Amino acid sequence: MERTVRIIGAPMDYGANRRGVDMGPSAIRYADLADGLERAGVDPIDDGDLTMPRAEERDPDADQPRRGDAKFLREIEDVCKRVRDRVATTLADGEFPLVLGGDHSVAIGSLTGSARDADLGAIWFDAHADLNTPETSPSGNVHGMPLAAALGRGAFGETEWAPAPRLQESSIAYVGLRSIDDRERELIRESEITAFTMADIDQRGISAVVDDALAVATDGTDGVHVSLDLDWLDPKTAPGVGTPVRGGVTYREAHAALETLSRRDEAEGILRSMDVVEVNPILDEGNETATLAAELTASTFGKRIL
């Protein structure tokens, strides 16, 4: 039966330290996302974009947590609640939610929506750990905190909107880490999260690492959320991101990783939701990064060379 993929645009840049990532959903659509999904054999339905005020119209410090620093927290809460509800409704309707960011803080909404009625695992394709809290963040930018928020860590544990109670910490796997704050390094070591760094990919190959990540994310869960941050790739391949880090995966490694997910999903139906984030057209070159985001998304849903 053909899968229906509902595209949910979340053009939010409140969590980032550089403007422009709010144009990411439009850039990814312009890069023929829908056509790529159709060629992959799924039926895309575009819900359009959630509306939200520009960051320049808001005070980033208007609603700070009781401890620490988290900029634009009120606005991020509002958007993530709406993303959460849209994702949960999409799943209830028997469709697959594909959230287009926007900065990575939209993943709080993706995760809480996907985990509303299911035990959820997650694979986090990212250069960064995103495990800071308002208390540990050196910047206060929430795009460095979404996984901590969904796990209810720090000040986020005092909120009702951020934690995803059925997101299982032991069923989360990072793939491709290479830029981790000192405190995050300690938190990862103390946690039940499995972390595969770029060194693991260098030593073992991307397909073996993704197979192991899938074993983690599917263990005792009802489905897997895929979070794809385009800064996971090397900036020579994906220049249009706000926090580039040298030494990321190559174009072919990225496709191989997502094709590995797709093959497992075709066999077992493991994938439950996905977000694609941190495409910044202002920093891009000829919409190259948005095009890559669209291509990788199509690979996740089964597009192949043959």
mmCIF file of C-alpha atoms in Angstrom:
data_model
loop_
_atom_site.group_PDB
_atom_site.id
_atom_site.type_symbol
_atom_site.label_atom_id
_atom_site.label_comp_id
_atom_site.label_asym_id
_atom_site.label_seq_id
_atom_site.Cartn_x
_atom_site.Cartn_y
_atom_site.Cartn_z
ATOM 1 C CA MET A 1 0.000 0.000 0.000
ATOM 2 C CA GLU A 2 1.348 3.451 -0.929
ATOM 3 C CA ARG A 3 2.479 5.494 2.051
ATOM 4 C CA THR A 4 1.168 9.024 2.454
ATOM 5 C CA VAL A 5 3.775 11.517 3.651
ATOM 6 C CA ARG A 6 2.385 14.729 5.084
ATOM 7 C CA ILE A 7 4.823 17.640 4.817
ATOM 8 C CA ILE A 8 4.634 20.052 7.753
ATOM 9 C CA GLY A 9 6.618 23.259 7.357
ATOM 10 C CA ALA A 10 8.011 24.837 10.529
ATOM 11 C CA PRO A 11 9.930 27.940 9.388
ATOM 12 C CA MET A 12 11.311 28.779 12.812
ATOM 13 C CA ASP A 13 14.634 30.443 13.516
ATOM 14 C CA TYR A 14 14.087 31.344 17.184
ATOM 15 C CA GLY A 15 16.472 28.628 18.346
ATOM 16 C CA ALA A 16 19.368 29.522 16.058
ATOM 17 C CA ASN A 17 22.147 32.045 16.430
ATOM 18 C CA ARG A 18 21.966 33.174 12.778
ATOM 19 C CA ARG A 19 18.913 34.341 10.863
ATOM 20 C CA GLY A 20 17.832 32.760 7.607
ATOM 21 C CA VAL A 21 17.034 29.177 8.578
ATOM 22 C CA ASP A 22 13.346 30.129 8.594
ATOM 23 C CA MET A 23 13.553 30.004 4.784
ATOM 24 C CA GLY A 24 14.629 26.353 4.900
ATOM 25 C CA PRO A 25 11.205 24.776 4.235
ATOM 26 C CA SER A 26 10.670 26.894 1.123
ATOM 27 C CA ALA A 27 14.153 26.120 -0.178
ATOM 28 C CA ILE A 28 13.684 22.371 0.309
ATOM 29 C CA ARG A 29 10.339 22.456 -1.475
ATOM 30 C CA TYR A 30 11.880 24.489 -4.313
ATOM 31 C CA ALA A 31 14.469 21.711 -4.661
ATOM 32 C CA ASP A 32 11.719 19.356 -5.917
ATOM 33 C CA LEU A 33 11.037 17.576 -2.643
ATOM 34 C CA ALA A 34 7.556 16.491 -3.705
ATOM 35 C CA ASP A 35 8.783 15.134 -7.048
ATOM 36 C CA GLY A 36 11.532 13.174 -5.298
ATOM 37 C CA LEU A 37 9.058 11.661 -2.866
ATOM 38 C CA GLU A 38 6.739 10.656 -5.684
ATOM 39 C CA ARG A 39 9.650 8.987 -7.485
ATOM 40 C CA ALA A 40 10.376 7.137 -4.245
ATOM 41 C CA GLY A 41 6.862 5.704 -4.427
ATOM 42 C CA VAL A 42 5.091 7.699 -1.731
ATOM 43 C CA ASP A 43 2.210 10.138 -1.922
ATOM 44 C CA PRO A 44 3.262 13.583 -0.608
ATOM 45 C CA ILE A 45 0.644 15.960 0.771
ATOM 46 C CA ASP A 46 1.891 19.432 1.647
ATOM 47 C CA ASP A 47 0.245 21.038 4.679
ATOM 48 C CA GLY A 48 2.065 24.313 4.059
ATOM 49 C CA ASP A 49 3.878 26.234 6.787
ATOM 50 C CA LEU A 50 2.909 27.058 10.318
ATOM 51 C CA THR A 51 2.686 30.812 10.756
ATOM 52 C CA MET A 52 4.810 32.603 13.328
ATOM 53 C CA PRO A 53 6.073 36.120 14.004
ATOM 54 C CA ARG A 54 9.532 37.163 12.920
ATOM 55 C CA ALA A 55 12.232 36.893 15.575
ATOM 56 C CA GLU A 56 12.971 40.591 15.153
ATOM 57 C CA GLU A 57 9.473 41.361 16.472
ATOM 58 C CA ARG A 58 10.006 39.479 19.718
ATOM 59 C CA ASP A 59 12.086 39.900 22.865
ATOM 60 C CA PRO A 60 14.364 36.843 23.203
ATOM 61 C CA ASP A 61 14.529 37.216 26.991
ATOM 62 C CA ALA A 62 10.832 37.787 27.689
ATOM 63 C CA ASP A 63 10.196 34.340 29.150
ATOM 64 C CA GLN A 64 13.349 32.887 30.638
ATOM 65 C CA PRO A 65 13.358 29.633 32.635
ATOM 66 C CA ARG A 66 13.786 29.865 36.397
ATOM 67 C CA ARG A 67 17.355 28.646 35.959
ATOM 68 C CA GLY A 68 19.740 29.225 33.091
ATOM 69 C CA ASP A 69 19.305 30.865 29.706
ATOM 70 C CA ALA A 70 17.010 29.900 26.821
ATOM 71 C CA LYS A 71 16.266 32.564 24.223
ATOM 72 C CA PHE A 72 12.802 32.950 22.636
ATOM 73 C CA LEU A 73 11.452 30.235 24.922
ATOM 74 C CA ARG A 74 7.854 31.482 24.756
ATOM 75 C CA GLU A 75 7.858 31.503 20.964
ATOM 76 C CA ILE A 76 9.557 28.100 20.732
ATOM 77 C CA GLU A 77 6.990 26.602 23.101
ATOM 78 C CA ASP A 78 4.149 27.922 20.956
ATOM 79 C CA VAL A 79 5.576 26.552 17.708
ATOM 80 C CA CYS A 80 6.567 23.190 19.178
ATOM 81 C CA LYS A 81 3.108 22.645 20.639
ATOM 82 C CA ARG A 82 1.608 23.198 17.204
ATOM 83 C CA VAL A 83 4.166 20.928 15.539
ATOM 84 C CA ARG A 84 3.450 18.304 18.219
ATOM 85 C CA ASP A 85 -0.275 18.392 17.585
ATOM 86 C CA ARG A 86 0.134 18.323 13.804
ATOM 87 C CA VAL A 87 2.511 15.341 14.013
ATOM 88 C CA ALA A 88 0.212 13.439 16.389
ATOM 89 C CA THR A 89 -2.834 14.083 14.196
ATOM 90 C CA THR A 90 -0.948 12.976 11.087
ATOM 91 C CA LEU A 91 -0.003 9.695 12.744
ATOM 92 C CA ALA A 92 -3.565 9.170 13.999
ATOM 93 C CA ASP A 93 -4.729 9.570 10.393
ATOM 94 C CA GLY A 94 -2.397 6.773 9.291
ATOM 95 C CA GLU A 95 0.053 9.088 7.534
ATOM 96 C CA PHE A 96 3.767 9.758 7.963
ATOM 97 C CA PRO A 97 4.742 13.185 9.361
ATOM 98 C CA LEU A 98 7.704 14.893 7.676
ATOM 99 C CA VAL A 99 8.603 18.133 9.445
ATOM 100 C CA LEU A 100 10.715 20.685 7.580
ATOM 101 C CA GLY A 101 12.681 23.169 9.688
ATOM 102 C CA GLY A 102 13.655 25.658 10.545
ATOM 103 C CA ASP A 103 16.216 25.262 13.266
ATOM 104 C CA HIS A 104 16.631 22.052 15.248
ATOM 105 C CA SER A 105 14.469 23.184 18.145
ATOM 106 C CA VAL A 106 11.445 22.145 16.022
ATOM 107 C CA ALA A 107 12.438 18.580 16.870
ATOM 108 C CA ILE A 108 10.969 19.083 20.341
ATOM 109 C CA GLY A 109 7.580 19.204 18.642
ATOM 110 C CA SER A 110 8.381 16.318 16.305
ATOM 111 C CA LEU A 111 9.453 14.075 19.186
ATOM 112 C CA THR A 112 6.622 14.926 21.564
ATOM 113 C CA GLY A 113 4.050 14.429 18.818
ATOM 114 C CA SER A 114 5.516 11.154 17.614
ATOM 115 C CA ALA A 115 5.855 9.807 21.164
ATOM 116 C CA ARG A 116 2.331 10.792 22.244
ATOM 117 C CA ASP A 117 0.895 7.317 21.613
ATOM 118 C CA ALA A 118 3.993 5.162 21.138
ATOM 119 C CA ASP A 119 7.262 4.103 22.714
ATOM 120 C CA LEU A 120 9.747 5.922 20.527
ATOM 121 C CA GLY A 121 13.358 5.415 19.539
ATOM 122 C CA ALA A 122 15.377 8.016 17.659
ATOM 123 C CA ILE A 123 18.353 8.261 15.339
ATOM 124 C CA TRP A 124 20.032 11.659 15.491
ATOM 125 C CA PHE A 125 22.113 12.487 12.405
ATOM 126 C CA ASP A 126 24.009 15.550 13.574
ATOM 127 C CA ALA A 127 27.461 17.024 14.139
ATOM 128 C CA HIS A 128 26.241 18.188 17.547
ATOM 129 C CA ALA A 129 24.762 16.415 20.551
ATOM 130 C CA ASP A 130 21.916 18.906 21.234
ATOM 131 C CA LEU A 131 21.956 17.792 24.865
ATOM 132 C CA ASN A 132 22.548 21.147 26.527
ATOM 133 C CA THR A 133 19.985 22.530 28.938
ATOM 134 C CA PRO A 134 19.338 26.171 29.850
ATOM 135 C CA GLU A 135 21.650 25.597 32.797
ATOM 136 C CA THR A 136 24.563 24.225 30.725
ATOM 137 C CA SER A 137 24.212 26.032 27.391
ATOM 138 C CA PRO A 138 27.023 28.496 26.660
ATOM 139 C CA SER A 139 24.778 30.459 24.260
ATOM 140 C CA GLY A 140 21.152 30.067 25.340
ATOM 141 C CA ASN A 141 20.256 29.002 21.789
ATOM 142 C CA VAL A 142 17.606 26.283 21.997
ATOM 143 C CA HIS A 143 18.659 24.587 18.743
ATOM 144 C CA GLY A 144 21.438 23.121 20.893
ATOM 145 C CA MET A 145 18.927 21.716 23.400
ATOM 146 C CA PRO A 146 16.107 19.769 21.652
ATOM 147 C CA LEU A 147 17.121 16.293 22.755
ATOM 148 C CA ALA A 148 17.605 17.447 26.343
ATOM 149 C CA ALA A 149 14.185 19.112 26.210
ATOM 150 C CA ALA A 150 12.429 16.000 24.916
ATOM 151 C CA LEU A 151 14.112 13.940 27.626
ATOM 152 C CA GLY A 152 12.912 16.397 30.281
ATOM 153 C CA ARG A 153 16.389 17.344 31.433
ATOM 154 C CA GLY A 154 17.181 20.431 33.484
ATOM 155 C CA ALA A 155 14.678 23.269 33.409
ATOM 156 C CA PHE A 156 12.723 21.514 30.643
ATOM 157 C CA GLY A 157 11.642 18.902 33.165
ATOM 158 C CA GLU A 158 9.550 21.575 34.891
ATOM 159 C CA THR A 159 7.459 22.168 31.739
ATOM 160 C CA GLU A 160 4.541 20.216 30.312
ATOM 161 C CA TRP A 161 5.245 20.923 26.644
ATOM 162 C CA ALA A 162 8.870 19.837 26.161
ATOM 163 C CA PRO A 163 9.279 16.305 27.594
ATOM 164 C CA ALA A 164 8.282 13.278 25.540
ATOM 165 C CA PRO A 165 7.676 10.693 28.305
ATOM 166 C CA ARG A 166 7.591 7.747 25.887
ATOM 167 C CA LEU A 167 10.867 8.690 24.181
ATOM 168 C CA GLN A 168 13.234 6.024 25.490
ATOM 169 C CA GLU A 169 16.702 7.309 26.350
ATOM 170 C CA SER A 170 18.215 3.847 25.913
ATOM 171 C CA SER A 171 16.772 3.740 22.369
ATOM 172 C CA ILE A 172 18.422 6.935 21.117
ATOM 173 C CA ALA A 173 21.488 6.755 18.873
ATOM 174 C CA TYR A 174 23.656 9.580 17.608
ATOM 175 C CA VAL A 175 25.322 9.062 14.238
ATOM 176 C CA GLY A 176 28.245 11.245 13.169
ATOM 177 C CA LEU A 177 28.975 13.364 16.241
ATOM 178 C CA ARG A 178 32.071 15.543 16.012
ATOM 179 C CA SER A 179 31.414 18.782 17.949
ATOM 180 C CA ILE A 180 30.422 18.282 21.587
ATOM 181 C CA ASP A 181 30.583 20.729 24.485
ATOM 182 C CA ASP A 182 32.508 19.572 27.551
ATOM 183 C CA ARG A 183 29.391 19.314 29.703
ATOM 184 C CA GLU A 184 27.526 17.475 26.953
ATOM 185 C CA ARG A 185 30.354 14.948 26.791
ATOM 186 C CA GLU A 186 29.864 14.225 30.478
ATOM 187 C CA LEU A 187 26.081 13.998 30.044
ATOM 188 C CA ILE A 188 26.388 11.512 27.193
ATOM 189 C CA ARG A 189 28.745 9.319 29.208
ATOM 190 C CA GLU A 190 26.337 9.390 32.162
ATOM 191 C CA SER A 191 23.284 8.655 29.995
ATOM 192 C CA GLU A 192 21.895 5.541 28.317
ATOM 193 C CA ILE A 193 22.213 7.166 24.868
ATOM 194 C CA THR A 194 24.424 5.380 22.328
ATOM 195 C CA ALA A 195 26.846 7.684 20.508
ATOM 196 C CA PHE A 196 28.562 6.886 17.212
ATOM 197 C CA THR A 197 31.079 9.570 16.296
ATOM 198 C CA MET A 198 32.739 10.315 12.985
ATOM 199 C CA ALA A 199 35.641 8.194 14.207
ATOM 200 C CA ASP A 200 33.302 5.190 14.313
ATOM 201 C CA ILE A 201 32.212 5.890 10.742
ATOM 202 C CA ASP A 202 35.838 6.270 9.631
ATOM 203 C CA GLN A 203 36.820 2.982 11.248
ATOM 204 C CA ARG A 204 33.780 0.814 10.516
ATOM 205 C CA GLY A 205 31.946 2.378 7.593
ATOM 206 C CA ILE A 206 28.612 4.176 7.506
ATOM 207 C CA SER A 207 26.390 1.156 6.791
ATOM 208 C CA ALA A 208 27.682 -0.844 9.761
ATOM 209 C CA VAL A 209 27.253 2.140 12.070
ATOM 210 C CA VAL A 210 23.689 2.791 10.894
ATOM 211 C CA ASP A 211 22.828 -0.884 11.306
ATOM 212 C CA ASP A 212 23.988 -0.663 14.917
ATOM 213 C CA ALA A 213 22.070 2.598 15.431
ATOM 214 C CA LEU A 214 18.934 0.893 14.128
ATOM 215 C CA ALA A 215 19.437 -1.981 16.576
ATOM 216 C CA VAL A 216 19.492 0.573 19.394
ATOM 217 C CA ALA A 217 16.532 2.624 18.172
ATOM 218 C CA THR A 218 14.256 -0.353 17.505
ATOM 219 C CA ASP A 219 14.949 -2.191 20.749
ATOM 220 C CA GLY A 220 11.683 -2.259 22.688
ATOM 221 C CA THR A 221 10.084 0.588 20.714
ATOM 222 C CA ASP A 222 7.027 0.956 18.499
ATOM 223 C CA GLY A 223 8.861 3.028 15.890
ATOM 224 C CA VAL A 224 11.806 5.272 15.129
ATOM 225 C CA HIS A 225 12.030 9.036 14.689
ATOM 226 C CA VAL A 226 14.725 10.233 12.298
ATOM 227 C CA SER A 227 16.196 13.666 12.894
ATOM 228 C CA LEU A 228 18.397 14.885 10.045
ATOM 229 C CA ASP A 229 20.440 18.030 10.674
ATOM 230 C CA LEU A 230 22.207 19.071 7.478
ATOM 231 C CA ASP A 231 25.312 20.103 9.419
ATOM 232 C CA TRP A 232 25.847 16.342 9.831
ATOM 233 C CA LEU A 233 27.434 16.515 6.386
ATOM 234 C CA ASP A 234 30.787 18.055 5.653
ATOM 235 C CA PRO A 235 30.403 21.786 4.902
ATOM 236 C CA LYS A 236 32.070 21.307 1.521
ATOM 237 C CA THR A 237 29.043 19.182 0.628
ATOM 238 C CA ALA A 238 26.407 21.116 2.604
ATOM 239 C CA PRO A 239 27.563 24.749 2.906
ATOM 240 C CA GLY A 240 24.168 26.247 3.768
ATOM 241 C CA VAL A 241 24.068 25.580 7.510
ATOM 242 C CA GLY A 242 24.454 27.898 10.483
ATOM 243 C CA THR A 243 26.900 25.832 12.537
ATOM 244 C CA PRO A 244 29.227 24.060 10.080
ATOM 245 C CA VAL A 245 31.893 21.674 11.396
ATOM 246 C CA ARG A 246 34.626 20.265 9.188
ATOM 247 C CA GLY A 247 35.045 16.524 8.880
ATOM 248 C CA GLY A 248 31.441 15.458 8.317
ATOM 249 C CA VAL A 249 30.019 12.681 6.190
ATOM 250 C CA THR A 250 30.305 12.763 2.420
ATOM 251 C CA TYR A 251 27.500 12.931 -0.115
ATOM 252 C CA ARG A 252 27.629 9.180 -0.753
ATOM 253 C CA GLU A 253 27.921 8.276 2.933
ATOM 254 C CA ALA A 254 24.811 10.318 3.665
ATOM 255 C CA HIS A 255 22.802 8.606 0.946
ATOM 256 C CA ALA A 256 24.084 5.185 2.014
ATOM 257 C CA ALA A 257 22.989 5.887 5.608
ATOM 258 C CA LEU A 258 19.453 6.849 4.666
ATOM 259 C CA GLU A 259 19.150 4.057 2.120
ATOM 260 C CA THR A 260 20.055 1.668 4.948
ATOM 261 C CA LEU A 261 17.157 3.075 6.971
ATOM 262 C CA SER A 262 14.861 2.730 3.989
ATOM 263 C CA ARG A 263 15.692 -0.914 3.345
ATOM 264 C CA ARG A 264 15.024 -1.791 6.984
ATOM 265 C CA ASP A 265 11.788 0.194 6.903
ATOM 266 C CA GLU A 266 10.619 -1.568 3.740
ATOM 267 C CA ALA A 267 11.153 -4.910 5.451
ATOM 268 C CA GLU A 268 9.792 -4.109 8.910
ATOM 269 C CA GLY A 269 7.949 -0.744 8.833
ATOM 270 C CA ILE A 270 10.100 0.773 11.575
ATOM 271 C CA LEU A 271 10.092 4.472 10.666
ATOM 272 C CA ARG A 272 7.448 6.598 12.385
ATOM 273 C CA SER A 273 8.379 10.256 11.814
ATOM 274 C CA MET A 274 11.143 12.488 10.502
ATOM 275 C CA ASP A 275 12.374 16.050 10.619
ATOM 276 C CA VAL A 276 14.869 17.743 8.298
ATOM 277 C CA VAL A 277 16.444 20.843 9.793
ATOM 278 C CA GLU A 278 19.023 23.630 9.715
ATOM 279 C CA VAL A 279 19.026 24.437 5.996
ATOM 280 C CA ASN A 280 19.925 28.134 5.753
ATOM 281 C CA PRO A 281 19.495 29.483 2.193
ATOM 282 C CA ILE A 282 21.280 32.748 3.048
ATOM 283 C CA LEU A 283 24.467 30.776 3.650
ATOM 284 C CA ASP A 284 23.918 28.281 0.823
ATOM 285 C CA GLU A 285 25.466 28.163 -2.634
ATOM 286 C CA GLY A 286 22.957 27.758 -5.446
ATOM 287 C CA ASN A 287 20.434 26.016 -3.162
ATOM 288 C CA GLU A 288 22.904 23.125 -2.951
ATOM 289 C CA THR A 289 22.150 22.214 0.670
ATOM 290 C CA ALA A 290 18.379 22.364 0.213
ATOM 291 C CA THR A 291 18.707 20.139 -2.866
ATOM 292 C CA LEU A 292 20.728 17.688 -0.823
ATOM 293 C CA ALA A 293 18.081 17.753 1.919
ATOM 294 C CA ALA A 294 15.394 16.905 -0.633
ATOM 295 C CA GLU A 295 17.488 14.110 -2.141
ATOM 296 C CA LEU A 296 18.303 12.548 1.229
ATOM 297 C CA THR A 297 14.664 12.660 2.255
ATOM 298 C CA ALA A 298 13.719 10.816 -0.938
ATOM 299 C CA SER A 299 16.397 8.215 -0.190
ATOM 300 C CA THR A 300 14.832 7.674 3.228
ATOM 301 C CA PHE A 301 11.551 6.793 1.538
ATOM 302 C CA GLY A 302 13.053 4.373 -0.947
ATOM 303 C CA LYS A 303 14.433 6.276 -3.908
ATOM 304 C CA ARG A 304 17.260 4.220 -5.465
ATOM 305 C CA ILE A 305 19.716 4.412 -8.321
ATOM 306 C CA LEU A 306 18.220 1.163 -9.675
#
